[in-house]
Tab-separated table of C-alpha atoms and ligand atoms in Angstrom:
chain	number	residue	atom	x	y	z
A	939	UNK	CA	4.632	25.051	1.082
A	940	UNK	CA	4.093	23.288	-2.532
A	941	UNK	CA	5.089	19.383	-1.855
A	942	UNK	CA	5.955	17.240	-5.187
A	943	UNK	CA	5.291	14.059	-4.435
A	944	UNK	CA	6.801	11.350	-6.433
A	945	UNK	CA	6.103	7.617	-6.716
A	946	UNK	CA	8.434	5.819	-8.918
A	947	UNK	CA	8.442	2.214	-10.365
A	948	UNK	CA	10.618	0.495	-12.912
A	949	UNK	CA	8.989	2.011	-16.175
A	950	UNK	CA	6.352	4.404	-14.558
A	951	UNK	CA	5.739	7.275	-12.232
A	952	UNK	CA	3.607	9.201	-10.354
A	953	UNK	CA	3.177	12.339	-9.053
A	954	UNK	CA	1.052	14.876	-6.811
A	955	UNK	CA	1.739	18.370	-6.143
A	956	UNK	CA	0.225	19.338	-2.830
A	957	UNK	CA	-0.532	22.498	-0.728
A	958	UNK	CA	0.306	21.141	2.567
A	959	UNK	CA	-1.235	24.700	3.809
A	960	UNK	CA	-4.209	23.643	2.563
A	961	UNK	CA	-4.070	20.291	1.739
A	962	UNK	CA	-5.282	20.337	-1.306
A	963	UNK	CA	-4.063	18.710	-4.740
A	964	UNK	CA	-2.455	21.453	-7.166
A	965	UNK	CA	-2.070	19.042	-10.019
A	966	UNK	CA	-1.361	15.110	-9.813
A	967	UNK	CA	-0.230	12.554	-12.959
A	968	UNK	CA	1.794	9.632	-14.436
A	969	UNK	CA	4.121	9.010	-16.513
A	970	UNK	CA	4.236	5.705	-18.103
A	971	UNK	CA	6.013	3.564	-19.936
A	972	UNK	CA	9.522	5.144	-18.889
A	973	UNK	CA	12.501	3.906	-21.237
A	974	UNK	CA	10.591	2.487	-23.858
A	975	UNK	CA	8.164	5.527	-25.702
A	976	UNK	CA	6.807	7.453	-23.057
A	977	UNK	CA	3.247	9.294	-22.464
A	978	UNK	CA	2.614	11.889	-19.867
A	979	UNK	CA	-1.078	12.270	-18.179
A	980	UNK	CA	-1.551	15.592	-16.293
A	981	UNK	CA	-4.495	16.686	-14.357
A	982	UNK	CA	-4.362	20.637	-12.840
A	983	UNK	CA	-7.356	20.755	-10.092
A	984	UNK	CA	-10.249	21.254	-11.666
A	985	UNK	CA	-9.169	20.931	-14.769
A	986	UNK	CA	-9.093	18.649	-17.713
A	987	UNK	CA	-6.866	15.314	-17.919
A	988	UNK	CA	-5.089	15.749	-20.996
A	989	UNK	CA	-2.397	12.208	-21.856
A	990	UNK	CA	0.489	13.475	-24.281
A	991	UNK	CA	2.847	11.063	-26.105
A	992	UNK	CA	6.209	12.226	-25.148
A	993	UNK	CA	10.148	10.680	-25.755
A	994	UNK	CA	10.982	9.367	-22.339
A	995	UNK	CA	14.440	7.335	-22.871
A	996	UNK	CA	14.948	7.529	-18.931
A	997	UNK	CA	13.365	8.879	-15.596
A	998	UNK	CA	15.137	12.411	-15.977
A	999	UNK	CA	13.297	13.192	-19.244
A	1000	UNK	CA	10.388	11.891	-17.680
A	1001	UNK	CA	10.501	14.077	-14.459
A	1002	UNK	CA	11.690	17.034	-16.641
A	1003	UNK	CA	8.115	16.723	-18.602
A	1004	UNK	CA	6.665	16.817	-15.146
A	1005	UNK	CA	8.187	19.707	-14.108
A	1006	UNK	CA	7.257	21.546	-17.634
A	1007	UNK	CA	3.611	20.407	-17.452
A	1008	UNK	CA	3.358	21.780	-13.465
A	1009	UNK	CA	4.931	25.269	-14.699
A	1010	UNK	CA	3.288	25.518	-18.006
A	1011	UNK	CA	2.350	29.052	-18.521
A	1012	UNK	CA	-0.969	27.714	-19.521
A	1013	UNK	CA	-1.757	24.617	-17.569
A	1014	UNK	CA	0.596	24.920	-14.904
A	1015	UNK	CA	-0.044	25.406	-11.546
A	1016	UNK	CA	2.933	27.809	-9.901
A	1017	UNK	CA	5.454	29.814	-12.063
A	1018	UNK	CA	8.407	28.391	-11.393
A	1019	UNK	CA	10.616	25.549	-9.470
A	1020	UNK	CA	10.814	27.703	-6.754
A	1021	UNK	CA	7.537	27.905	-5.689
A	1022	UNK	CA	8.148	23.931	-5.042
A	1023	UNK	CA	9.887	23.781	-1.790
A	1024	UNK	CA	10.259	20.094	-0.866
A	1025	UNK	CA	10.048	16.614	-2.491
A	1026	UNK	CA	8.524	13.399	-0.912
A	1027	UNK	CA	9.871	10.455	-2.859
A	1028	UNK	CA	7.826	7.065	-1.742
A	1029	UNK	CA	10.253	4.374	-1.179
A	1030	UNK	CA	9.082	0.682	-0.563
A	1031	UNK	CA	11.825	-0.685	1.467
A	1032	UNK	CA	14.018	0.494	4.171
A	1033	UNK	CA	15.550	-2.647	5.833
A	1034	UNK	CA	15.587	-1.898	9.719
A	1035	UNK	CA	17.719	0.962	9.214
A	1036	UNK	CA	14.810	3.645	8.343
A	1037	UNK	CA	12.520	3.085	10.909
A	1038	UNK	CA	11.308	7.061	10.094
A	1039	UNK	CA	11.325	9.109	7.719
A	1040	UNK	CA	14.560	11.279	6.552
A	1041	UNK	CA	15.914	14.139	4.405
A	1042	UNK	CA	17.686	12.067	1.561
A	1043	UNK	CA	21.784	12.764	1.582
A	1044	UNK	CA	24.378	10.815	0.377
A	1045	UNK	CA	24.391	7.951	3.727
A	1046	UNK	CA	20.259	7.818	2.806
A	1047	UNK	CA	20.942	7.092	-0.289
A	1048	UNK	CA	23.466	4.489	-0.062
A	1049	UNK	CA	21.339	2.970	3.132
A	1050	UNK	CA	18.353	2.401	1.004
A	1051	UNK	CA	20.985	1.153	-1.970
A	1052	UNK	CA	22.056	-0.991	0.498
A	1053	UNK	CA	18.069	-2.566	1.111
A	1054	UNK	CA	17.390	-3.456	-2.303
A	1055	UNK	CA	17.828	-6.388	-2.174
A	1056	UNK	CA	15.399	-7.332	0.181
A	1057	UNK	CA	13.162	-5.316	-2.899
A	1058	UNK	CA	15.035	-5.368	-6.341
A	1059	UNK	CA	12.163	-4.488	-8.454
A	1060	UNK	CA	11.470	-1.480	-6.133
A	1061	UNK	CA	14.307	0.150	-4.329
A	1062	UNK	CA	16.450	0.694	-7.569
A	1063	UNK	CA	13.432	2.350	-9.325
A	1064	UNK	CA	12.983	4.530	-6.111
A	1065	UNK	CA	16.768	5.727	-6.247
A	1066	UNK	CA	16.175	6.791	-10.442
A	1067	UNK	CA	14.020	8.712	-9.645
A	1068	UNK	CA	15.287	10.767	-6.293
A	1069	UNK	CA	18.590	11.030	-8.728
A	1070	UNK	CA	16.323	12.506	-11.534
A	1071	UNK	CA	14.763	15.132	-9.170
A	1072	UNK	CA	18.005	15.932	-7.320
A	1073	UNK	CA	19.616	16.309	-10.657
A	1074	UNK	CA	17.181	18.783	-12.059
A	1075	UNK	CA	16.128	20.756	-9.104
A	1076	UNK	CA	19.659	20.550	-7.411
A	1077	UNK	CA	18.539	23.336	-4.320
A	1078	UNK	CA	15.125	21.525	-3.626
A	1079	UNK	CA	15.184	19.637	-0.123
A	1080	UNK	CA	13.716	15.924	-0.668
A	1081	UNK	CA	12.485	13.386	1.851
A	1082	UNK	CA	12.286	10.225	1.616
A	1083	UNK	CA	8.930	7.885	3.432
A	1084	UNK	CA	9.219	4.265	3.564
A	1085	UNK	CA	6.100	1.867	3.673
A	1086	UNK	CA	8.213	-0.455	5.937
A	1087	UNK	CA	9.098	2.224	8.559
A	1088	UNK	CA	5.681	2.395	10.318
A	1089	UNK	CA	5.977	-1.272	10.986
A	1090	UNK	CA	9.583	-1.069	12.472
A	1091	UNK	CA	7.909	-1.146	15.625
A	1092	UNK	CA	6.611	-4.612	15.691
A	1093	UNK	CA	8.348	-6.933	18.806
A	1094	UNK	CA	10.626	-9.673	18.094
A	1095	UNK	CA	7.913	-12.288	18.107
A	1096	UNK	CA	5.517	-10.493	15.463
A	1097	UNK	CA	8.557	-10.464	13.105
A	1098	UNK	CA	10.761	-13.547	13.355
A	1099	UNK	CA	10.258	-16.167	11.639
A	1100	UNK	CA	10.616	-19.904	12.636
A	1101	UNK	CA	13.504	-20.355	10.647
A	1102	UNK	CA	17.402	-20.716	11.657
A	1103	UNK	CA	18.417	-17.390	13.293
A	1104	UNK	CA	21.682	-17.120	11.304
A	1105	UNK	CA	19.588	-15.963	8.371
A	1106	UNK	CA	17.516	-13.537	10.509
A	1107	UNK	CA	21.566	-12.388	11.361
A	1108	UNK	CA	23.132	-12.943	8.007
A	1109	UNK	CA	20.532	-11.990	4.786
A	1110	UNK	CA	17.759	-10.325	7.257
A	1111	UNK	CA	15.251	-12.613	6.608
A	1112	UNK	CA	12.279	-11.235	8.712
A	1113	UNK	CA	8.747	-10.322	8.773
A	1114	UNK	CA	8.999	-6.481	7.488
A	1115	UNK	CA	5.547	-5.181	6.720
A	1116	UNK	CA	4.645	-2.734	3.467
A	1117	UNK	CA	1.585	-0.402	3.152
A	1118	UNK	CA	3.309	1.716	6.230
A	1119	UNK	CA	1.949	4.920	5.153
A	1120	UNK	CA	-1.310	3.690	4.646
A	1121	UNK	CA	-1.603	1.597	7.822
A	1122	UNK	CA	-0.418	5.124	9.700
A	1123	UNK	CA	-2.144	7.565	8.361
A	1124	UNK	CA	-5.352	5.439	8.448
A	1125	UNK	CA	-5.219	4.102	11.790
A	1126	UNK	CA	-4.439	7.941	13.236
A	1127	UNK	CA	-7.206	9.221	11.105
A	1128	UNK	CA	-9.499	6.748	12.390
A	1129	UNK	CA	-8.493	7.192	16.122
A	1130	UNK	CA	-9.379	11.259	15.305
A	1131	UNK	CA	-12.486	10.427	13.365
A	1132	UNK	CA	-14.356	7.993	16.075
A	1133	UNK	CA	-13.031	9.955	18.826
A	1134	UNK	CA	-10.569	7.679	20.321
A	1135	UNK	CA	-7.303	8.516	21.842
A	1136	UNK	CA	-4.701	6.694	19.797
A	1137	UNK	CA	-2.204	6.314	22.563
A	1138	UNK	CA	-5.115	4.362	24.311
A	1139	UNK	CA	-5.940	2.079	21.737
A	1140	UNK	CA	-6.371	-0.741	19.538
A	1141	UNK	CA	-6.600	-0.600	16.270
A	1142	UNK	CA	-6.954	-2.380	13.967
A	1143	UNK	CA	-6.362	-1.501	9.978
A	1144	UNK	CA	-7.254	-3.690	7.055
A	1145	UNK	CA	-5.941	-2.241	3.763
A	1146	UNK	CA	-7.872	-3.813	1.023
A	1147	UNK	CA	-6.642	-2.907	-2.477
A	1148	UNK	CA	-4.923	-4.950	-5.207
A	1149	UNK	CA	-2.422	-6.111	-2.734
A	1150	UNK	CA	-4.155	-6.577	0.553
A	1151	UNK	CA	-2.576	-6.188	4.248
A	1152	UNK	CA	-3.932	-5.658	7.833
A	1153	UNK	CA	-2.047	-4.538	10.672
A	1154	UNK	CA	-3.114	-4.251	14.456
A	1155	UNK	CA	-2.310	-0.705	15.817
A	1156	UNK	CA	-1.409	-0.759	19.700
A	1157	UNK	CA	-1.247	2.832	21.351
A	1158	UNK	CA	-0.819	4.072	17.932
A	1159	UNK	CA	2.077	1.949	17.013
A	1160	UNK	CA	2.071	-1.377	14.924
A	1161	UNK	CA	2.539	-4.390	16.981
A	1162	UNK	CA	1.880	-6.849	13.738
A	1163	UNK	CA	0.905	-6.836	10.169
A	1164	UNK	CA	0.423	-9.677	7.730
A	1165	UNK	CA	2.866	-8.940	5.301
A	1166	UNK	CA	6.076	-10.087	5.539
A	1167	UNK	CA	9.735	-10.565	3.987
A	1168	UNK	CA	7.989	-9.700	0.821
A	1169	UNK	CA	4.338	-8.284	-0.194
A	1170	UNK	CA	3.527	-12.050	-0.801
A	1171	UNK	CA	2.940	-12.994	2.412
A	1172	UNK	CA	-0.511	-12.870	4.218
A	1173	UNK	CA	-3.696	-12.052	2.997
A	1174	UNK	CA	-5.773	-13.910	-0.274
A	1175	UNK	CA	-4.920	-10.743	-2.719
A	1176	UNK	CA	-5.926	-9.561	-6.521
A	1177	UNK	CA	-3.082	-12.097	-8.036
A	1178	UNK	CA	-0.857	-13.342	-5.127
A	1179	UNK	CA	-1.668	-15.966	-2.955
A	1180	UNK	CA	-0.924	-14.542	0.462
A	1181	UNK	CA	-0.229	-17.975	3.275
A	1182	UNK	CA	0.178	-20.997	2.362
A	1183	UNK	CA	1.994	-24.198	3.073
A	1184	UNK	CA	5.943	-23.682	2.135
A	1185	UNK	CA	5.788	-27.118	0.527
A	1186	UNK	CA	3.017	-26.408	-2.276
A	1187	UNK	CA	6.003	-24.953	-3.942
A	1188	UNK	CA	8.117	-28.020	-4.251
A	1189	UNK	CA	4.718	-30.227	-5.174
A	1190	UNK	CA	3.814	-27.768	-7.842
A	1191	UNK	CA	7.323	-26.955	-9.551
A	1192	UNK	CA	7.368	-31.080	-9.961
A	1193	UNK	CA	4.070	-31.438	-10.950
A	1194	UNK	CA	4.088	-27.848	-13.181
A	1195	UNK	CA	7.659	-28.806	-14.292
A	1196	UNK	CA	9.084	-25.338	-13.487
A	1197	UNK	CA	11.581	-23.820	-11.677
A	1198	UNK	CA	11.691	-21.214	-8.900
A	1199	UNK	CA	11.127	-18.451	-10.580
A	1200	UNK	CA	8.351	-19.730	-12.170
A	1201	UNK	CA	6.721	-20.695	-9.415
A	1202	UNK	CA	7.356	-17.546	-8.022
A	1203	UNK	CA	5.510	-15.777	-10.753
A	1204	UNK	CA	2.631	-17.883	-10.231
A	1205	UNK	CA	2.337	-17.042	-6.350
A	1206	UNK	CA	2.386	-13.412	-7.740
A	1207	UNK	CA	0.302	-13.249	-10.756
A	1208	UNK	CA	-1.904	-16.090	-11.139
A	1209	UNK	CA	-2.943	-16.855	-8.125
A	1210	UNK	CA	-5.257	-15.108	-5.450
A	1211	UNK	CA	-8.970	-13.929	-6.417
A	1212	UNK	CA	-7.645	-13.928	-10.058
A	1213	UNK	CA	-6.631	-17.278	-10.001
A	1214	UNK	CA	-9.037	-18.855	-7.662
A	1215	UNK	CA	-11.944	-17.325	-10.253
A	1216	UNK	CA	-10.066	-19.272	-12.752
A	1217	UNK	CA	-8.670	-15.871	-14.719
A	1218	UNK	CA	-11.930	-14.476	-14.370
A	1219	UNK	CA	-10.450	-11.248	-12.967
A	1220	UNK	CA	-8.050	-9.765	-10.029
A	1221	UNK	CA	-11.019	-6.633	-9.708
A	1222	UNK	CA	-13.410	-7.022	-6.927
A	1223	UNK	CA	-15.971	-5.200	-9.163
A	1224	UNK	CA	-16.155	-8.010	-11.776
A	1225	UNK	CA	-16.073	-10.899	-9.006
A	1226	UNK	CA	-19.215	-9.574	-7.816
A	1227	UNK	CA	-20.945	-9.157	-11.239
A	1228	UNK	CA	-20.180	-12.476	-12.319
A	1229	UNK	CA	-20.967	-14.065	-8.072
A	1230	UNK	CA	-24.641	-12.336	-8.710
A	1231	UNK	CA	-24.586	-14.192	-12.033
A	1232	UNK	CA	-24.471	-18.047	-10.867
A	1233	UNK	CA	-20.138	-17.906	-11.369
A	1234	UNK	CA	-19.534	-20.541	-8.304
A	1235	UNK	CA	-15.464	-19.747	-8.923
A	1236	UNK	CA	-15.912	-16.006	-8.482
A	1237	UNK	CA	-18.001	-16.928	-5.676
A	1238	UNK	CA	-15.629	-19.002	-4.028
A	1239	UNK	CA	-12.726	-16.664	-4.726
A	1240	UNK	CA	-15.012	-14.211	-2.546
A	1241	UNK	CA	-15.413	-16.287	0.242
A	1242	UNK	CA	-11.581	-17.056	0.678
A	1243	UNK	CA	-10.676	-13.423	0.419
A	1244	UNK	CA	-13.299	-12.290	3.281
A	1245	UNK	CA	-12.454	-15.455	5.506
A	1246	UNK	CA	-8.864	-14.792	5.209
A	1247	UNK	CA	-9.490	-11.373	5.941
A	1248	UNK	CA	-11.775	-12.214	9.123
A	1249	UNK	CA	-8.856	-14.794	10.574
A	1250	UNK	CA	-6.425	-11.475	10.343
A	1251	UNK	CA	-8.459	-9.549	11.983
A	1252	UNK	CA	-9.292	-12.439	14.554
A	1253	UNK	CA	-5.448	-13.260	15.446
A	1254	UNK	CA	-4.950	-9.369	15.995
A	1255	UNK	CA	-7.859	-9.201	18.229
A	1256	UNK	CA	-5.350	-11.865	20.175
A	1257	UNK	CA	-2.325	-10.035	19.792
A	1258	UNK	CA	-3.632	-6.936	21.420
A	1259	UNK	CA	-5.824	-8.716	23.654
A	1260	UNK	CA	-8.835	-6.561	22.031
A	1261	UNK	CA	-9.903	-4.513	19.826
A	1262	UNK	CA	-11.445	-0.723	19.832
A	1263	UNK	CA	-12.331	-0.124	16.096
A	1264	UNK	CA	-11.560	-1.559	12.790
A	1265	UNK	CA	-11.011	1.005	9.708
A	1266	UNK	CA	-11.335	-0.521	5.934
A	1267	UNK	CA	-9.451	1.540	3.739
A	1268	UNK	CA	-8.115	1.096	-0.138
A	1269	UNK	CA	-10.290	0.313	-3.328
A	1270	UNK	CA	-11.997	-3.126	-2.155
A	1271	UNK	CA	-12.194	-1.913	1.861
A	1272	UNK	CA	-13.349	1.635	0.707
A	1273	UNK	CA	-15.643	0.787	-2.062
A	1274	UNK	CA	-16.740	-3.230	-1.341
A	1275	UNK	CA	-19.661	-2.934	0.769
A	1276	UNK	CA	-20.470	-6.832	0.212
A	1277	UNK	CA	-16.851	-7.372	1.515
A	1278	UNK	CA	-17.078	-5.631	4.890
A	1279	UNK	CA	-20.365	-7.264	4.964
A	1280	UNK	CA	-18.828	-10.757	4.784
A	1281	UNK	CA	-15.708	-9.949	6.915
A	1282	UNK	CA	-18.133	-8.675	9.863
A	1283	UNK	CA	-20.205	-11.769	9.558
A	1284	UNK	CA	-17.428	-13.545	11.298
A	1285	UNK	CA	-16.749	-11.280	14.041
A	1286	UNK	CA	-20.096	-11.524	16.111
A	1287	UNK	CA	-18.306	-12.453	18.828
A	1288	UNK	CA	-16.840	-9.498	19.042
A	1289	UNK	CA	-20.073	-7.691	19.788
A	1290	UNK	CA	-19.832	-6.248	16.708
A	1291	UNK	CA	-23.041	-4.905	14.637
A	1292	UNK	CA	-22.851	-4.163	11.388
A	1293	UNK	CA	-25.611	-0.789	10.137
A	1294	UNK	CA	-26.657	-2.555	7.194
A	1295	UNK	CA	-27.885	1.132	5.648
A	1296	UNK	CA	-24.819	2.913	6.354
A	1297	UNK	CA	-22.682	-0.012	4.932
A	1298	UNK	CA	-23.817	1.285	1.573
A	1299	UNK	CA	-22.694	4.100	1.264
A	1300	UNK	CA	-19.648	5.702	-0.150
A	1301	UNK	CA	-17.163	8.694	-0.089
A	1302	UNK	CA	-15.509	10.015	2.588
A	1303	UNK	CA	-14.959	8.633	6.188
A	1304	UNK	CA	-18.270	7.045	7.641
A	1305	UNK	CA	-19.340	4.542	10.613
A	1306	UNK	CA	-20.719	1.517	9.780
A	1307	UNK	CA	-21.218	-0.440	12.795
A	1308	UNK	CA	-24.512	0.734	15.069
A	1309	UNK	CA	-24.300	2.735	17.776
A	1310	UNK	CA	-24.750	-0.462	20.335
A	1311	UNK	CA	-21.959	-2.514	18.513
A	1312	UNK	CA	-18.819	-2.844	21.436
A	1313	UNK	CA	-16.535	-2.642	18.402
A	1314	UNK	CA	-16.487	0.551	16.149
A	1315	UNK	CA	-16.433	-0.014	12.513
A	1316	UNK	CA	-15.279	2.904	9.985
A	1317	UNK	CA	-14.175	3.198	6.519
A	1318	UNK	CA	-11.772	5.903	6.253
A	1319	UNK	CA	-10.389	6.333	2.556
A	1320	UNK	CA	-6.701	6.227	2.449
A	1321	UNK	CA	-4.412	8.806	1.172
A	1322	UNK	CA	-0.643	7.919	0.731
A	1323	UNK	CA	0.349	11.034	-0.978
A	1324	UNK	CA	-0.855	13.734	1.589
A	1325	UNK	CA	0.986	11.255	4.157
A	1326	UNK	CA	3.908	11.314	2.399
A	1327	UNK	CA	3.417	15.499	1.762
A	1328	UNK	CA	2.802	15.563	5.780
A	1329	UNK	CA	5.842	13.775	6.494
A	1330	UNK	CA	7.908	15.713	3.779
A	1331	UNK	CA	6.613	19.266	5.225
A	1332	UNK	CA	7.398	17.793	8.819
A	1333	UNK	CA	11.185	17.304	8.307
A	1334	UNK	CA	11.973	20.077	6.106
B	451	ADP	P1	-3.613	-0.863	-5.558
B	451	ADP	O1	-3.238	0.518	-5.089
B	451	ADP	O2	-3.023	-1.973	-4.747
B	451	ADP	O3	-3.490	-1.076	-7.032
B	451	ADP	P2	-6.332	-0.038	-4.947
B	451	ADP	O4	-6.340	0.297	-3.514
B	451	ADP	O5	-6.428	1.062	-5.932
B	451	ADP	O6	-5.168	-1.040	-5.287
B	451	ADP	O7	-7.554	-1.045	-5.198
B	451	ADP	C1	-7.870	-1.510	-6.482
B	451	ADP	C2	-8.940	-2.578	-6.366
B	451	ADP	O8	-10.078	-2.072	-5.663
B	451	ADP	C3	-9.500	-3.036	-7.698
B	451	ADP	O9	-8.721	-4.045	-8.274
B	451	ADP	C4	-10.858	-3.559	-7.301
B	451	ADP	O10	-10.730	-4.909	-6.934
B	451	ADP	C5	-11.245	-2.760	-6.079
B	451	ADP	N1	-12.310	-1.779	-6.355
B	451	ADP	C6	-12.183	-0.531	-6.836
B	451	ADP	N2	-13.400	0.053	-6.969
B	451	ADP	C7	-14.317	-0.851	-6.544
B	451	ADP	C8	-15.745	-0.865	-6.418
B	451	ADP	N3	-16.484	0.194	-6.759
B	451	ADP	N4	-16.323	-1.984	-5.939
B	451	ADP	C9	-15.594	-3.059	-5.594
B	451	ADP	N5	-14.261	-3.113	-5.681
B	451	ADP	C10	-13.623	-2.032	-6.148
């Protein structure tokens, strides 16, 4: 079966058609700037990536170009809707009422209406665009795959906060957990790679991208994961701060003279590695340039993100009272040798040994602890869409 899978934000979205047969990407692309011009970028496999200018005044124009572009006589990759039998729509948040998966219907729909406000930016994008594709191919089952479900299964203590219950009771203020679909499909890949049974085991996942999270993986189901109410919370990332002490944002809005949501937007976009470097950059790749250069900020900015990243990992060792194998996964875990490097420095007590050689290099899945180390160390690339395709295929 021929999965679409759709990832929709305010003003953006992108797609993937996937053979679940085979697994393999058909044709994948974006659509940007959604409601104000409009562009379309399509890439069939193995062929070219071609970026059109095209009207998009709302999402259903915008998906409509999709669907043209996928069933172009030319450039298209099957001949009709039809040969499209499922959608997978990503979805960021879905409260504690979708601890799964489902096939969107009217009650899904209104359920994850109902969670968006625990993710305004998000949620409301995510219904445009499931009401886009359901509008224009009315007989095509969709699913919908939340990245808070995986982490539904975290115990009272991982996800309350120390704050008065009645708000736990009355607004759902909790520790909910985003990446899902990465944290799953890494930390099952991983268990199947190094040859572990995942419902004997602890794992433990640290998705390093833009935003950053880490979750530890108990028996194949999360037990804790460092985001929290909102993708602030946790680790040092690209522009948000991650932890920090609650009352920093009192000090700074007097000091700063600005109000909450400007401090708000300063937790989110000018902090972290970006901020730290003083504006030097959010990208890992530029950090590094401008460390091997003599820049003591970038350097810095470095050491907080890998020390941060080594407490995680530390405090999940704790919660599952050890630890089988770590995975790195997303653009700075897959690709930022000098990262795991760092991290692994840390975690000697661990018995972990880090294989220097096979640290650099890159691709798909590899080991890089040595064969002696008591911990097993892997980078295993992540893959949202074929885990949202996998998930679609399962339920329909
Ligand atoms: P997101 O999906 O959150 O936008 P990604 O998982 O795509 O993030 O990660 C993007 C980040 O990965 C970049 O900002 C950069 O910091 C880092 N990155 C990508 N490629 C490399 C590389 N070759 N070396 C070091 N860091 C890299």
């Amino acid at each position: 079966m021929n999965v679409l899978v759709i990832n929709c934000g305010s003003s953006s979205l992108k797609f993937q058609l996937i053979d679940s047969e085979s697994e393999n990407v058909l044709a994948k692309g974006l659509c940007e700037r959604i409601g104000i011009d409009g562009s379309l970028t399509y890439q069939p496999a193995g062929g070219e990536k071609v970026k059109s200018e095209k009207a998009m005044p709302t999402h259903t124009e915008a998906i409509q170009f999709v669907i043209d572009a996928l069933t172009d006589s030319e450039t298209g990759v099957v001949k009709s809707l039809s040969e499209i039998g499922a959608v997978g729509h990503r979805v960021v948040h879905g409260g504690e009422k979708f601890a799964s998966s489902v096939v969107i219907n009217d009650e899904v729909l209104a359920g994850i209406e109902a969670c968006s406000d625990l993710a305004p930016l998000h949620n409301p994008a995510n219904l445009i665009g499931i009401r886009a594709c359901q509008k224009l191919m009315p007989g095509t089952p969709m699913v919908a795959v939340f990245d808070t479900a995986f982490h539904q299964t975290m115990p009272e203590k991982a996800y309350l906060y120390g704050l008065p219950y009645e708000y736990y009771e009355k607004y759902a203020v909790r520790r909910y957990g985003f990446h899902g679909t990465s944290h799953s499909f890494v930390s099952k890949h991983a268990a199947d790679f190094l040859g572990l049974d995942l419902n004997n085991s602890k794992i433990i996942v640290a998705h390093l991208g833009n935003g950053a999270s880490i979750s530890a993986v108990l028996n194949g189901k999360c037990v804790d994961t460092s985001m929290g109410l909102t993708p602030l919370e946790g680790l040092v990332m690209g522009t948000r701060s991650g932890d920090m002490d609650p009352a920093i944002m009192e000090y700074i809005a007097k000091k700063e003279d600005l109000d909450i949501a400007g401090v708000m937007n300063v937790l989110n976009k000018k902090s972290g590695v970006y901020g730290l470097s003083k504006n030097l950059s959010s990208d890992f790749r530029d950090l590094e340039e401008a460390m091997e250069n003599g820049n003591k900020y970038a350097a810095a900015a470095l050491e907080v993100f890998c020390y941060r990243v080594a407490k995680y990992i530390g405090s999940y060792v704790a919660a599952m009272n050890g630890v089988d194998a770590i995975a790195f996964t997303a653009g700075i875990g897959e690709n930022a040798g000098i990262v795991r490097e760092k991290v692994l420095a840390y975690l000697g007590y661990l018995g972990i040994t880090l294989d220097a050689e096979a640290n650099k290099k890159r691709g798909e899945d590899f080991v890089i602890s040595t064969a002696d180390s008591k911990v097993k160390v892997a980078v295993i690339p992540t893959n949202e869409e074929l885990a949202i395709a996998r998930e679609t295929v399962a339920l329909v």
